[in-house]
Amino acid sequence: MSRTGILFVISAPSGVGKTSLCEALCADVDDVVRSVSCATRAPRAQEQDGLDYHFISAQQFAERVAAGDFLEWACVHRHRYGTLRQPIDEAAAAGKDVLLVIDVQGAAQLRAAGIDAVHVFVLPPSWQTLEERLAGREPGAKTARSKLASERLAVARQESAQYAAYDYVLINDCFAEALAVLKAIVLAERHRVRHANPAPIRQLLNSGA
Ligand code: 5GP
């Protein structure tokens, strides 16, 4: 019998680098997968449907909300994002740890629903670094770009103030260090008595001298 996978909620403001951290974590540690959320925003350059997000229309999103398909969902930066329940349940049942890269509202919904998960908040090294990263990623004219970036920065400050509701907090100053901390969190949580795989432990306890 394999263990049931653990849910890891990873929240960080846009631009902090949580996607790269989570991708590196999945590549580095066996049996960790990232949940692919549904989103109503348009894909950015380099983003692929089904890989980064399931990009769906507002109408399709509303239908999935009505059907109860989402474990949680929220409106972030004027778009809707949601975690599909079924793939999470299937991955966890197959013994995979699942990373839910979601915002503070989604994380709060999971806590309120009493869903067992380990909550991790990732902070930027400074607001200036974050602003530069956000301005660089928005398409369009420079003024519109910096307006969007400053809106996102204001949201980032509000979101970051909620870090204390999480189980772990780290600053993504040095990517390698932040990755090492995330990896340590995943490995340590696997050894919590309630998360540990019972099969080898029972086998050991029942074995002879
Ligand atoms: P972005 O558009 O930059 O990819 O993501 C914007 C925000 O939406 C980020 O804070 C990200 O964590 C959040 N987000 C992405 N997927 C989900 C989701 O399924 N649920 C919730 N609540 N937030 C999400």
PDB file of C-alpha atoms and ligand atoms in Angstrom:
ATOM      1  CA  MET A   1       0.000   0.000   0.000  1.00  0.00           C
ATOM      2  CA  SER A   2       1.455   3.375  -0.951  1.00  0.00           C
ATOM      3  CA  ARG A   3       0.976   6.537   1.083  1.00  0.00           C
ATOM      4  CA  THR A   4      -1.581   9.166   0.130  1.00  0.00           C
ATOM      5  CA  GLY A   5       0.085  12.196  -1.459  1.00  0.00           C
ATOM      6  CA  ILE A   6       0.330  15.467   0.446  1.00  0.00           C
ATOM      7  CA  LEU A   7      -1.134  18.735  -0.847  1.00  0.00           C
ATOM      8  CA  PHE A   8       1.319  21.628  -0.781  1.00  0.00           C
ATOM      9  CA  VAL A   9      -0.192  25.059  -1.239  1.00  0.00           C
ATOM     10  CA  ILE A  10       2.396  27.466  -2.621  1.00  0.00           C
ATOM     11  CA  SER A  11       1.373  31.114  -2.624  1.00  0.00           C
ATOM     12  CA  ALA A  12       3.433  34.069  -3.709  1.00  0.00           C
ATOM     13  CA  PRO A  13       2.650  37.316  -5.456  1.00  0.00           C
ATOM     14  CA  SER A  14       2.958  37.325  -9.257  1.00  0.00           C
ATOM     15  CA  GLY A  15       6.576  37.720 -10.347  1.00  0.00           C
ATOM     16  CA  VAL A  16       8.207  36.154  -7.275  1.00  0.00           C
ATOM     17  CA  GLY A  17       9.315  33.118  -9.259  1.00  0.00           C
ATOM     18  CA  LYS A  18       7.050  30.476  -7.750  1.00  0.00           C
ATOM     19  CA  THR A  19       6.445  28.766 -11.096  1.00  0.00           C
ATOM     20  CA  SER A  20      10.176  28.268 -11.746  1.00  0.00           C
ATOM     21  CA  LEU A  21      10.671  27.104  -8.151  1.00  0.00           C
ATOM     22  CA  CYS A  22       7.842  24.588  -8.427  1.00  0.00           C
ATOM     23  CA  GLU A  23       9.054  23.294 -11.800  1.00  0.00           C
ATOM     24  CA  ALA A  24      12.553  22.789 -10.371  1.00  0.00           C
ATOM     25  CA  LEU A  25      11.097  21.072  -7.312  1.00  0.00           C
ATOM     26  CA  CYS A  26       9.105  18.633  -9.493  1.00  0.00           C
ATOM     27  CA  ALA A  27      12.245  17.882 -11.524  1.00  0.00           C
ATOM     28  CA  ASP A  28      14.359  17.405  -8.392  1.00  0.00           C
ATOM     29  CA  VAL A  29      12.126  15.343  -6.108  1.00  0.00           C
ATOM     30  CA  ASP A  30      10.366  12.116  -7.125  1.00  0.00           C
ATOM     31  CA  ASP A  31       6.606  11.885  -6.882  1.00  0.00           C
ATOM     32  CA  VAL A  32       5.896  15.616  -6.798  1.00  0.00           C
ATOM     33  CA  VAL A  33       3.545  17.000  -9.451  1.00  0.00           C
ATOM     34  CA  ARG A  34       2.140  20.479 -10.063  1.00  0.00           C
ATOM     35  CA  SER A  35      -1.581  20.960 -10.368  1.00  0.00           C
ATOM     36  CA  VAL A  36      -2.638  22.615 -13.647  1.00  0.00           C
ATOM     37  CA  SER A  37      -5.276  25.233 -12.860  1.00  0.00           C
ATOM     38  CA  CYS A  38      -8.012  26.550 -15.114  1.00  0.00           C
ATOM     39  CA  ALA A  39      -7.652  30.237 -15.988  1.00  0.00           C
ATOM     40  CA  THR A  40      -9.792  32.687 -17.943  1.00  0.00           C
ATOM     41  CA  ARG A  41      -6.881  34.959 -18.919  1.00  0.00           C
ATOM     42  CA  ALA A  42      -5.131  34.750 -22.297  1.00  0.00           C
ATOM     43  CA  PRO A  43      -1.915  32.711 -22.448  1.00  0.00           C
ATOM     44  CA  ARG A  44       1.352  34.682 -22.273  1.00  0.00           C
ATOM     45  CA  ALA A  45       4.103  34.067 -24.825  1.00  0.00           C
ATOM     46  CA  GLN A  46       5.733  30.673 -24.078  1.00  0.00           C
ATOM     47  CA  GLU A  47       2.701  29.452 -22.098  1.00  0.00           C
ATOM     48  CA  GLN A  48       1.056  26.260 -23.302  1.00  0.00           C
ATOM     49  CA  ASP A  49      -2.550  25.208 -22.870  1.00  0.00           C
ATOM     50  CA  GLY A  50      -2.801  22.124 -20.666  1.00  0.00           C
ATOM     51  CA  LEU A  51       0.726  22.547 -19.376  1.00  0.00           C
ATOM     52  CA  ASP A  52       0.811  25.976 -17.706  1.00  0.00           C
ATOM     53  CA  TYR A  53      -2.947  26.358 -17.347  1.00  0.00           C
ATOM     54  CA  HIS A  54      -6.109  25.053 -18.929  1.00  0.00           C
ATOM     55  CA  PHE A  55      -7.078  28.291 -20.656  1.00  0.00           C
ATOM     56  CA  ILE A  56     -10.880  28.395 -20.774  1.00  0.00           C
ATOM     57  CA  SER A  57     -13.549  31.035 -21.422  1.00  0.00           C
ATOM     58  CA  ALA A  58     -15.464  32.841 -18.657  1.00  0.00           C
ATOM     59  CA  GLN A  59     -18.557  30.854 -19.711  1.00  0.00           C
ATOM     60  CA  GLN A  60     -16.758  27.498 -19.459  1.00  0.00           C
ATOM     61  CA  PHE A  61     -15.369  28.563 -16.079  1.00  0.00           C
ATOM     62  CA  ALA A  62     -18.850  29.430 -14.782  1.00  0.00           C
ATOM     63  CA  GLU A  63     -20.133  26.024 -15.964  1.00  0.00           C
ATOM     64  CA  ARG A  64     -17.357  24.227 -14.096  1.00  0.00           C
ATOM     65  CA  VAL A  65     -18.095  26.271 -10.945  1.00  0.00           C
ATOM     66  CA  ALA A  66     -21.778  25.271 -11.212  1.00  0.00           C
ATOM     67  CA  ALA A  67     -20.800  21.618 -11.712  1.00  0.00           C
ATOM     68  CA  GLY A  68     -18.727  21.712  -8.501  1.00  0.00           C
ATOM     69  CA  ASP A  69     -15.535  20.788 -10.392  1.00  0.00           C
ATOM     70  CA  PHE A  70     -13.288  23.139  -8.415  1.00  0.00           C
ATOM     71  CA  LEU A  71     -11.648  22.416  -5.074  1.00  0.00           C
ATOM     72  CA  GLU A  72     -11.223  26.196  -4.817  1.00  0.00           C
ATOM     73  CA  TRP A  73     -11.388  29.142  -7.171  1.00  0.00           C
ATOM     74  CA  ALA A  74     -10.833  32.876  -7.013  1.00  0.00           C
ATOM     75  CA  CYS A  75     -10.821  36.057  -9.028  1.00  0.00           C
ATOM     76  CA  VAL A  76      -7.259  37.393  -9.256  1.00  0.00           C
ATOM     77  CA  HIS A  77      -6.224  40.484 -11.265  1.00  0.00           C
ATOM     78  CA  ARG A  78      -9.698  40.517 -12.950  1.00  0.00           C
ATOM     79  CA  HIS A  79      -9.419  36.906 -14.163  1.00  0.00           C
ATOM     80  CA  ARG A  80     -10.697  33.658 -12.692  1.00  0.00           C
ATOM     81  CA  TYR A  81      -8.456  30.813 -11.649  1.00  0.00           C
ATOM     82  CA  GLY A  82      -9.493  27.459 -10.199  1.00  0.00           C
ATOM     83  CA  THR A  83      -8.057  24.139  -9.046  1.00  0.00           C
ATOM     84  CA  LEU A  84      -9.794  21.103 -10.524  1.00  0.00           C
ATOM     85  CA  ARG A  85     -10.784  18.598  -7.851  1.00  0.00           C
ATOM     86  CA  GLN A  86     -10.515  15.354  -9.842  1.00  0.00           C
ATOM     87  CA  PRO A  87      -6.839  15.400 -10.950  1.00  0.00           C
ATOM     88  CA  ILE A  88      -5.792  16.346  -7.408  1.00  0.00           C
ATOM     89  CA  ASP A  89      -7.714  13.439  -5.879  1.00  0.00           C
ATOM     90  CA  GLU A  90      -6.307  11.025  -8.472  1.00  0.00           C
ATOM     91  CA  ALA A  91      -2.688  12.166  -8.006  1.00  0.00           C
ATOM     92  CA  ALA A  92      -2.922  12.066  -4.202  1.00  0.00           C
ATOM     93  CA  ALA A  93      -4.513   8.585  -4.320  1.00  0.00           C
ATOM     94  CA  ALA A  94      -1.601   7.445  -6.509  1.00  0.00           C
ATOM     95  CA  GLY A  95       0.858   8.595  -3.813  1.00  0.00           C
ATOM     96  CA  LYS A  96       1.963  11.789  -5.581  1.00  0.00           C
ATOM     97  CA  ASP A  97       2.483  14.990  -3.642  1.00  0.00           C
ATOM     98  CA  VAL A  98       0.661  17.812  -5.404  1.00  0.00           C
ATOM     99  CA  LEU A  99       1.756  21.462  -5.569  1.00  0.00           C
ATOM    100  CA  LEU A 100      -1.162  23.881  -5.735  1.00  0.00           C
ATOM    101  CA  VAL A 101       0.255  27.194  -6.904  1.00  0.00           C
ATOM    102  CA  ILE A 102      -2.653  29.392  -5.870  1.00  0.00           C
ATOM    103  CA  ASP A 103      -3.333  32.841  -4.426  1.00  0.00           C
ATOM    104  CA  VAL A 104      -4.112  33.794  -0.819  1.00  0.00           C
ATOM    105  CA  GLN A 105      -7.905  33.648  -1.370  1.00  0.00           C
ATOM    106  CA  GLY A 106      -7.720  30.056  -2.636  1.00  0.00           C
ATOM    107  CA  ALA A 107      -5.427  29.062   0.224  1.00  0.00           C
ATOM    108  CA  ALA A 108      -7.892  30.600   2.726  1.00  0.00           C
ATOM    109  CA  GLN A 109     -10.764  28.640   1.136  1.00  0.00           C
ATOM    110  CA  LEU A 110      -8.878  25.361   1.594  1.00  0.00           C
ATOM    111  CA  ARG A 111      -8.139  26.214   5.246  1.00  0.00           C
ATOM    112  CA  ALA A 112     -11.795  27.168   5.844  1.00  0.00           C
ATOM    113  CA  ALA A 113     -12.923  23.864   4.279  1.00  0.00           C
ATOM    114  CA  GLY A 114     -10.565  21.960   6.600  1.00  0.00           C
ATOM    115  CA  ILE A 115      -8.611  20.439   3.702  1.00  0.00           C
ATOM    116  CA  ASP A 116      -5.378  18.893   4.964  1.00  0.00           C
ATOM    117  CA  ALA A 117      -2.521  20.728   3.214  1.00  0.00           C
ATOM    118  CA  VAL A 118       0.868  22.235   3.982  1.00  0.00           C
ATOM    119  CA  HIS A 119       0.817  25.983   3.250  1.00  0.00           C
ATOM    120  CA  VAL A 120       3.995  27.714   2.068  1.00  0.00           C
ATOM    121  CA  PHE A 121       4.374  31.455   1.308  1.00  0.00           C
ATOM    122  CA  VAL A 122       7.194  32.749  -0.899  1.00  0.00           C
ATOM    123  CA  LEU A 123       8.195  36.426  -0.561  1.00  0.00           C
ATOM    124  CA  PRO A 124      10.180  38.570  -3.023  1.00  0.00           C
ATOM    125  CA  PRO A 125      13.660  39.812  -2.025  1.00  0.00           C
ATOM    126  CA  SER A 126      12.461  43.442  -2.360  1.00  0.00           C
ATOM    127  CA  TRP A 127       9.552  45.411  -3.810  1.00  0.00           C
ATOM    128  CA  GLN A 128      11.880  47.066  -6.291  1.00  0.00           C
ATOM    129  CA  THR A 129      13.027  43.723  -7.724  1.00  0.00           C
ATOM    130  CA  LEU A 130       9.416  42.617  -7.971  1.00  0.00           C
ATOM    131  CA  GLU A 131       8.330  45.819  -9.735  1.00  0.00           C
ATOM    132  CA  GLU A 132      11.096  45.420 -12.315  1.00  0.00           C
ATOM    133  CA  ARG A 133      10.121  41.818 -12.974  1.00  0.00           C
ATOM    134  CA  LEU A 134       6.420  42.664 -13.277  1.00  0.00           C
ATOM    135  CA  ALA A 135       7.036  45.571 -15.684  1.00  0.00           C
ATOM    136  CA  GLY A 136       9.199  43.316 -17.863  1.00  0.00           C
ATOM    137  CA  ARG A 137       6.585  40.618 -18.250  1.00  0.00           C
ATOM    138  CA  GLU A 138       3.516  42.693 -19.312  1.00  0.00           C
ATOM    139  CA  PRO A 139       2.849  43.077 -23.053  1.00  0.00           C
ATOM    140  CA  GLY A 140       1.808  46.384 -24.679  1.00  0.00           C
ATOM    141  CA  ALA A 141       2.839  50.028 -24.501  1.00  0.00           C
ATOM    142  CA  LYS A 142       5.238  51.152 -21.770  1.00  0.00           C
ATOM    143  CA  THR A 143       2.741  53.315 -19.807  1.00  0.00           C
ATOM    144  CA  ALA A 144       0.020  50.629 -19.831  1.00  0.00           C
ATOM    145  CA  ARG A 145       2.680  48.117 -18.843  1.00  0.00           C
ATOM    146  CA  SER A 146       3.868  50.073 -15.834  1.00  0.00           C
ATOM    147  CA  LYS A 147       0.248  50.805 -14.781  1.00  0.00           C
ATOM    148  CA  LEU A 148      -0.446  47.052 -14.738  1.00  0.00           C
ATOM    149  CA  ALA A 149       2.833  46.415 -12.929  1.00  0.00           C
ATOM    150  CA  SER A 150       2.034  48.949 -10.207  1.00  0.00           C
ATOM    151  CA  GLU A 151      -1.457  47.458  -9.780  1.00  0.00           C
ATOM    152  CA  ARG A 152       0.096  44.014  -9.381  1.00  0.00           C
ATOM    153  CA  LEU A 153       2.668  45.424  -6.951  1.00  0.00           C
ATOM    154  CA  ALA A 154      -0.088  46.864  -4.749  1.00  0.00           C
ATOM    155  CA  VAL A 155      -1.827  43.444  -4.742  1.00  0.00           C
ATOM    156  CA  ALA A 156       1.542  41.795  -3.969  1.00  0.00           C
ATOM    157  CA  ARG A 157       1.955  43.936  -0.851  1.00  0.00           C
ATOM    158  CA  GLN A 158      -1.572  43.092   0.367  1.00  0.00           C
ATOM    159  CA  GLU A 159      -1.081  39.369  -0.306  1.00  0.00           C
ATOM    160  CA  SER A 160       2.321  39.262   1.406  1.00  0.00           C
ATOM    161  CA  ALA A 161       0.826  40.704   4.596  1.00  0.00           C
ATOM    162  CA  GLN A 162      -1.057  37.388   4.931  1.00  0.00           C
ATOM    163  CA  TYR A 163       2.063  35.206   5.163  1.00  0.00           C
ATOM    164  CA  ALA A 164       1.450  34.547   8.888  1.00  0.00           C
ATOM    165  CA  ALA A 165      -1.560  32.336   8.061  1.00  0.00           C
ATOM    166  CA  TYR A 166       0.834  29.885   6.356  1.00  0.00           C
ATOM    167  CA  ASP A 167       2.901  27.034   7.859  1.00  0.00           C
ATOM    168  CA  TYR A 168       6.183  28.042   6.207  1.00  0.00           C
ATOM    169  CA  VAL A 169       7.595  31.270   4.782  1.00  0.00           C
ATOM    170  CA  LEU A 170      10.697  31.832   2.664  1.00  0.00           C
ATOM    171  CA  ILE A 171      12.263  34.649   0.641  1.00  0.00           C
ATOM    172  CA  ASN A 172      13.182  33.921  -2.974  1.00  0.00           C
ATOM    173  CA  ASP A 173      16.420  35.914  -2.893  1.00  0.00           C
ATOM    174  CA  CYS A 174      18.745  33.172  -4.109  1.00  0.00           C
ATOM    175  CA  PHE A 175      16.923  30.627  -6.335  1.00  0.00           C
ATOM    176  CA  ALA A 176      19.124  27.670  -5.296  1.00  0.00           C
ATOM    177  CA  GLU A 177      18.617  28.399  -1.597  1.00  0.00           C
ATOM    178  CA  ALA A 178      14.870  28.867  -1.948  1.00  0.00           C
ATOM    179  CA  LEU A 179      14.680  25.586  -3.867  1.00  0.00           C
ATOM    180  CA  ALA A 180      16.694  23.802  -1.169  1.00  0.00           C
ATOM    181  CA  VAL A 181      14.295  25.105   1.506  1.00  0.00           C
ATOM    182  CA  LEU A 182      11.233  23.983  -0.476  1.00  0.00           C
ATOM    183  CA  LYS A 183      12.797  20.578  -0.992  1.00  0.00           C
ATOM    184  CA  ALA A 184      13.538  20.293   2.745  1.00  0.00           C
ATOM    185  CA  ILE A 185       9.907  21.171   3.547  1.00  0.00           C
ATOM    186  CA  VAL A 186       8.569  18.464   1.195  1.00  0.00           C
ATOM    187  CA  LEU A 187      10.936  15.806   2.524  1.00  0.00           C
ATOM    188  CA  ALA A 188      10.283  16.701   6.177  1.00  0.00           C
ATOM    189  CA  GLU A 189       6.506  16.669   5.684  1.00  0.00           C
ATOM    190  CA  ARG A 190       6.725  13.185   4.149  1.00  0.00           C
ATOM    191  CA  HIS A 191       8.147  12.012   7.467  1.00  0.00           C
ATOM    192  CA  ARG A 192       5.408  13.448   9.637  1.00  0.00           C
ATOM    193  CA  VAL A 193       3.764  10.470  11.328  1.00  0.00           C
ATOM    194  CA  ARG A 194       0.373  11.265   9.788  1.00  0.00           C
ATOM    195  CA  HIS A 195       1.849  11.552   6.264  1.00  0.00           C
ATOM    196  CA  ALA A 196       4.365   8.712   6.371  1.00  0.00           C
ATOM    197  CA  ASN A 197       3.865   5.570   4.286  1.00  0.00           C
ATOM    198  CA  PRO A 198       2.459   3.012   6.755  1.00  0.00           C
ATOM    199  CA  ALA A 199       3.414  -0.094   4.703  1.00  0.00           C
ATOM    200  CA  PRO A 200       7.210  -0.268   5.314  1.00  0.00           C
ATOM    201  CA  ILE A 201       6.730   0.808   8.928  1.00  0.00           C
ATOM    202  CA  ARG A 202       4.201  -1.982   9.618  1.00  0.00           C
ATOM    203  CA  GLN A 203       6.431  -4.473   7.806  1.00  0.00           C
ATOM    204  CA  LEU A 204       9.366  -3.443   9.979  1.00  0.00           C
ATOM    205  CA  LEU A 205       7.366  -3.595  13.211  1.00  0.00           C
ATOM    206  CA  ASN A 206       5.931  -7.032  12.363  1.00  0.00           C
ATOM    207  CA  SER A 207       9.236  -8.529  11.228  1.00  0.00           C
ATOM    208  CA  GLY A 208      11.265 -10.960  13.326  1.00  0.00           C
ATOM    209  CA  ALA A 209      14.742 -10.444  14.783  1.00  0.00           C
TER     210      ALA A 209
HETATM  211  P1  5GP B   1      -0.629  34.494 -13.244  1.00  0.00           P
HETATM  212  O1  5GP B   1      -1.704  35.102 -14.084  1.00  0.00           O
HETATM  213  O2  5GP B   1       0.490  35.454 -12.954  1.00  0.00           O
HETATM  214  O3  5GP B   1      -0.162  33.158 -13.760  1.00  0.00           O
HETATM  215  O4  5GP B   1      -1.286  34.152 -11.829  1.00  0.00           O
HETATM  216  C1  5GP B   1      -1.921  35.178 -11.102  1.00  0.00           C
HETATM  217  C2  5GP B   1      -2.277  34.666  -9.720  1.00  0.00           C
HETATM  218  O5  5GP B   1      -3.262  33.646  -9.791  1.00  0.00           O
HETATM  219  C3  5GP B   1      -1.097  34.065  -8.954  1.00  0.00           C
HETATM  220  O6  5GP B   1      -1.084  34.586  -7.637  1.00  0.00           O
HETATM  221  C4  5GP B   1      -1.428  32.595  -8.933  1.00  0.00           C
HETATM  222  O7  5GP B   1      -0.915  31.949  -7.790  1.00  0.00           O
HETATM  223  C5  5GP B   1      -2.933  32.626  -8.895  1.00  0.00           C
HETATM  224  N1  5GP B   1      -3.514  31.354  -9.301  1.00  0.00           N
HETATM  225  C6  5GP B   1      -3.128  30.547 -10.327  1.00  0.00           C
HETATM  226  N2  5GP B   1      -3.904  29.453 -10.365  1.00  0.00           N
HETATM  227  C7  5GP B   1      -4.784  29.549  -9.355  1.00  0.00           C
HETATM  228  C8  5GP B   1      -5.844  28.714  -8.880  1.00  0.00           C
HETATM  229  O8  5GP B   1      -6.143  27.641  -9.395  1.00  0.00           O
HETATM  230  N3  5GP B   1      -6.555  29.175  -7.811  1.00  0.00           N
HETATM  231  C9  5GP B   1      -6.271  30.374  -7.200  1.00  0.00           C
HETATM  232  N4  5GP B   1      -7.000  30.717  -6.141  1.00  0.00           N
HETATM  233  N5  5GP B   1      -5.286  31.169  -7.620  1.00  0.00           N
HETATM  234  C10 5GP B   1      -4.552  30.770  -8.686  1.00  0.00           C
END
